[in-house]
Amino acid sequence: QVQLVESGGGLVQAGGSLRLSCAVSGSIFKINTMGWWCQAPGKQRELVARITSSGATNYADSVKGRFTISRDNAKNTVYLQINSLKPEDTAVYYCNGVGLGSRGTFSWGQGTQVTVSS
């Protein structure tokens, strides 16, 4: 069973940066496209960044130029570097494998809270 453990969130001022980490148990990590989703209060979970097993990346328009997704296959870890944070980035951030229809492949972890103050 794959487990996802997100970390690195916190309270930051607008314009600041954070680096989120997601530790993934299970050897299938290496063959999966991984992604980061965010869920703001009262909104649906949204896929904001994805990275294939070979390192190709794709981003939602709202985060292009500010978010960078990366992965370390040796450590079974995927990262999300978030720069130039905005109050509207406030959300719980989750990682998961990216399945059909941008759905998560595995059971969701607890996520990590990012709160941006203005």
PDB file of C-alpha atoms in Angstrom:
ATOM      1  CA  GLN A   1       0.000   0.000   0.000  1.00  0.00           C
ATOM      2  CA  VAL A   2       1.401   3.368  -1.016  1.00  0.00           C
ATOM      3  CA  GLN A   3       1.611   6.042   1.674  1.00  0.00           C
ATOM      4  CA  LEU A   4       2.071   9.747   1.034  1.00  0.00           C
ATOM      5  CA  VAL A   5       3.493  12.073   3.677  1.00  0.00           C
ATOM      6  CA  GLU A   6       3.575  15.779   2.889  1.00  0.00           C
ATOM      7  CA  SER A   7       5.564  18.344   4.860  1.00  0.00           C
ATOM      8  CA  GLY A   8       7.069  21.803   4.633  1.00  0.00           C
ATOM      9  CA  GLY A   9       4.015  24.021   4.854  1.00  0.00           C
ATOM     10  CA  GLY A  10       3.697  26.971   7.173  1.00  0.00           C
ATOM     11  CA  LEU A  11       2.710  30.579   7.638  1.00  0.00           C
ATOM     12  CA  VAL A  12       4.575  33.017   5.420  1.00  0.00           C
ATOM     13  CA  GLN A  13       4.196  36.592   4.283  1.00  0.00           C
ATOM     14  CA  ALA A  14       3.232  37.429   0.741  1.00  0.00           C
ATOM     15  CA  GLY A  15       6.277  37.339  -1.499  1.00  0.00           C
ATOM     16  CA  GLY A  16       7.937  34.628   0.551  1.00  0.00           C
ATOM     17  CA  SER A  17       8.912  31.101  -0.420  1.00  0.00           C
ATOM     18  CA  LEU A  18       8.353  27.576   0.785  1.00  0.00           C
ATOM     19  CA  ARG A  19       9.606  24.169  -0.241  1.00  0.00           C
ATOM     20  CA  LEU A  20       7.134  21.359   0.187  1.00  0.00           C
ATOM     21  CA  SER A  21       8.212  17.731   0.332  1.00  0.00           C
ATOM     22  CA  CYS A  22       6.306  14.515  -0.197  1.00  0.00           C
ATOM     23  CA  ALA A  23       7.748  11.198   0.858  1.00  0.00           C
ATOM     24  CA  VAL A  24       6.255   8.271  -1.025  1.00  0.00           C
ATOM     25  CA  SER A  25       6.484   4.704   0.185  1.00  0.00           C
ATOM     26  CA  GLY A  26       6.600   1.938  -2.368  1.00  0.00           C
ATOM     27  CA  SER A  27       8.906   1.143  -5.276  1.00  0.00           C
ATOM     28  CA  ILE A  28       6.280   2.095  -7.878  1.00  0.00           C
ATOM     29  CA  PHE A  29       7.135   5.741  -7.275  1.00  0.00           C
ATOM     30  CA  LYS A  30       9.736   5.639 -10.039  1.00  0.00           C
ATOM     31  CA  ILE A  31       7.242   4.773 -12.783  1.00  0.00           C
ATOM     32  CA  ASN A  32       4.518   7.178 -11.815  1.00  0.00           C
ATOM     33  CA  THR A  33       3.725  10.683 -12.891  1.00  0.00           C
ATOM     34  CA  MET A  34       3.504  12.584  -9.611  1.00  0.00           C
ATOM     35  CA  GLY A  35       1.655  15.766  -8.902  1.00  0.00           C
ATOM     36  CA  TRP A  36       0.829  18.420  -6.356  1.00  0.00           C
ATOM     37  CA  TRP A  37      -2.736  19.535  -5.724  1.00  0.00           C
ATOM     38  CA  CYS A  38      -4.006  22.426  -3.654  1.00  0.00           C
ATOM     39  CA  GLN A  39      -7.359  22.759  -1.922  1.00  0.00           C
ATOM     40  CA  ALA A  40      -8.414  26.167  -0.674  1.00  0.00           C
ATOM     41  CA  PRO A  41     -11.251  26.487   1.841  1.00  0.00           C
ATOM     42  CA  GLY A  42     -14.585  25.850   0.181  1.00  0.00           C
ATOM     43  CA  LYS A  43     -13.005  24.900  -3.134  1.00  0.00           C
ATOM     44  CA  GLN A  44     -12.292  21.679  -4.973  1.00  0.00           C
ATOM     45  CA  ARG A  45      -8.872  20.123  -4.985  1.00  0.00           C
ATOM     46  CA  GLU A  46      -6.928  21.364  -8.003  1.00  0.00           C
ATOM     47  CA  LEU A  47      -3.887  19.865  -9.697  1.00  0.00           C
ATOM     48  CA  VAL A  48      -1.274  22.615  -9.958  1.00  0.00           C
ATOM     49  CA  ALA A  49       1.899  20.794 -11.014  1.00  0.00           C
ATOM     50  CA  ARG A  50       2.922  17.401 -12.349  1.00  0.00           C
ATOM     51  CA  ILE A  51       6.163  15.664 -13.215  1.00  0.00           C
ATOM     52  CA  THR A  52       6.618  12.495 -15.219  1.00  0.00           C
ATOM     53  CA  SER A  53       8.982   9.685 -14.334  1.00  0.00           C
ATOM     54  CA  SER A  54      11.473  11.148 -16.820  1.00  0.00           C
ATOM     55  CA  GLY A  55      11.245  14.657 -15.373  1.00  0.00           C
ATOM     56  CA  ALA A  56       8.930  16.454 -17.798  1.00  0.00           C
ATOM     57  CA  THR A  57       6.840  19.041 -15.977  1.00  0.00           C
ATOM     58  CA  ASN A  58       3.533  20.774 -16.463  1.00  0.00           C
ATOM     59  CA  TYR A  59       1.866  23.553 -14.459  1.00  0.00           C
ATOM     60  CA  ALA A  60      -1.489  25.198 -14.054  1.00  0.00           C
ATOM     61  CA  ASP A  61      -1.551  28.689 -15.548  1.00  0.00           C
ATOM     62  CA  SER A  62      -2.101  30.220 -12.126  1.00  0.00           C
ATOM     63  CA  VAL A  63       1.267  29.017 -10.835  1.00  0.00           C
ATOM     64  CA  LYS A  64       3.517  29.103 -13.897  1.00  0.00           C
ATOM     65  CA  GLY A  65       6.736  30.919 -13.181  1.00  0.00           C
ATOM     66  CA  ARG A  66       6.291  30.671  -9.407  1.00  0.00           C
ATOM     67  CA  PHE A  67       6.018  26.933  -8.661  1.00  0.00           C
ATOM     68  CA  THR A  68       8.644  24.357  -9.518  1.00  0.00           C
ATOM     69  CA  ILE A  69       8.052  20.642  -9.129  1.00  0.00           C
ATOM     70  CA  SER A  70      10.940  18.202  -8.919  1.00  0.00           C
ATOM     71  CA  ARG A  71      11.548  14.646  -7.839  1.00  0.00           C
ATOM     72  CA  ASP A  72      14.327  12.534  -6.409  1.00  0.00           C
ATOM     73  CA  ASN A  73      13.684   8.965  -7.485  1.00  0.00           C
ATOM     74  CA  ALA A  74      16.470   7.659  -5.252  1.00  0.00           C
ATOM     75  CA  LYS A  75      14.695   9.107  -2.214  1.00  0.00           C
ATOM     76  CA  ASN A  76      11.120   8.431  -3.387  1.00  0.00           C
ATOM     77  CA  THR A  77      10.396  12.095  -2.787  1.00  0.00           C
ATOM     78  CA  VAL A  78       8.703  14.802  -4.806  1.00  0.00           C
ATOM     79  CA  TYR A  79       9.145  18.497  -4.056  1.00  0.00           C
ATOM     80  CA  LEU A  80       7.294  21.709  -4.763  1.00  0.00           C
ATOM     81  CA  GLN A  81       9.232  24.956  -4.580  1.00  0.00           C
ATOM     82  CA  ILE A  82       6.834  27.859  -4.212  1.00  0.00           C
ATOM     83  CA  ASN A  83       8.132  31.384  -4.747  1.00  0.00           C
ATOM     84  CA  SER A  84       6.467  34.797  -4.751  1.00  0.00           C
ATOM     85  CA  LEU A  85       3.672  33.475  -2.565  1.00  0.00           C
ATOM     86  CA  LYS A  86       0.308  35.227  -2.774  1.00  0.00           C
ATOM     87  CA  PRO A  87      -2.557  35.202  -0.267  1.00  0.00           C
ATOM     88  CA  GLU A  88      -4.602  33.260  -2.824  1.00  0.00           C
ATOM     89  CA  ASP A  89      -2.063  30.427  -2.601  1.00  0.00           C
ATOM     90  CA  THR A  90      -3.388  29.716   0.890  1.00  0.00           C
ATOM     91  CA  ALA A  91      -4.533  26.102   0.796  1.00  0.00           C
ATOM     92  CA  VAL A  92      -3.759  22.588   1.903  1.00  0.00           C
ATOM     93  CA  TYR A  93      -1.278  21.048  -0.504  1.00  0.00           C
ATOM     94  CA  TYR A  94      -1.317  17.352  -1.341  1.00  0.00           C
ATOM     95  CA  CYS A  95       0.833  15.127  -3.477  1.00  0.00           C
ATOM     96  CA  ASN A  96      -0.248  11.963  -5.276  1.00  0.00           C
ATOM     97  CA  GLY A  97       0.238   9.953  -8.392  1.00  0.00           C
ATOM     98  CA  VAL A  98      -1.570  11.519 -11.327  1.00  0.00           C
ATOM     99  CA  GLY A  99      -4.214   9.248 -12.799  1.00  0.00           C
ATOM    100  CA  LEU A 100      -6.808   9.618 -15.536  1.00  0.00           C
ATOM    101  CA  GLY A 101      -8.706  12.869 -15.415  1.00  0.00           C
ATOM    102  CA  SER A 102      -6.030  14.341 -13.116  1.00  0.00           C
ATOM    103  CA  ARG A 103      -7.327  12.222 -10.269  1.00  0.00           C
ATOM    104  CA  GLY A 104      -5.084  10.991  -7.532  1.00  0.00           C
ATOM    105  CA  THR A 105      -3.859   7.456  -7.965  1.00  0.00           C
ATOM    106  CA  PHE A 106      -3.417   6.494  -4.327  1.00  0.00           C
ATOM    107  CA  SER A 107      -5.147   7.214  -1.033  1.00  0.00           C
ATOM    108  CA  TRP A 108      -4.603  10.835  -0.072  1.00  0.00           C
ATOM    109  CA  GLY A 109      -2.196  11.830   2.675  1.00  0.00           C
ATOM    110  CA  GLN A 110      -2.892  14.445   5.306  1.00  0.00           C
ATOM    111  CA  GLY A 111      -1.543  17.296   3.212  1.00  0.00           C
ATOM    112  CA  THR A 112       0.433  20.277   4.411  1.00  0.00           C
ATOM    113  CA  GLN A 113      -1.108  23.668   5.169  1.00  0.00           C
ATOM    114  CA  VAL A 114       0.248  26.759   3.457  1.00  0.00           C
ATOM    115  CA  THR A 115      -1.005  30.067   4.765  1.00  0.00           C
ATOM    116  CA  VAL A 116       0.070  33.324   3.157  1.00  0.00           C
ATOM    117  CA  SER A 117      -0.527  36.590   4.967  1.00  0.00           C
ATOM    118  CA  SER A 118      -0.831  39.877   3.124  1.00  0.00           C
TER     119      SER A 118
END
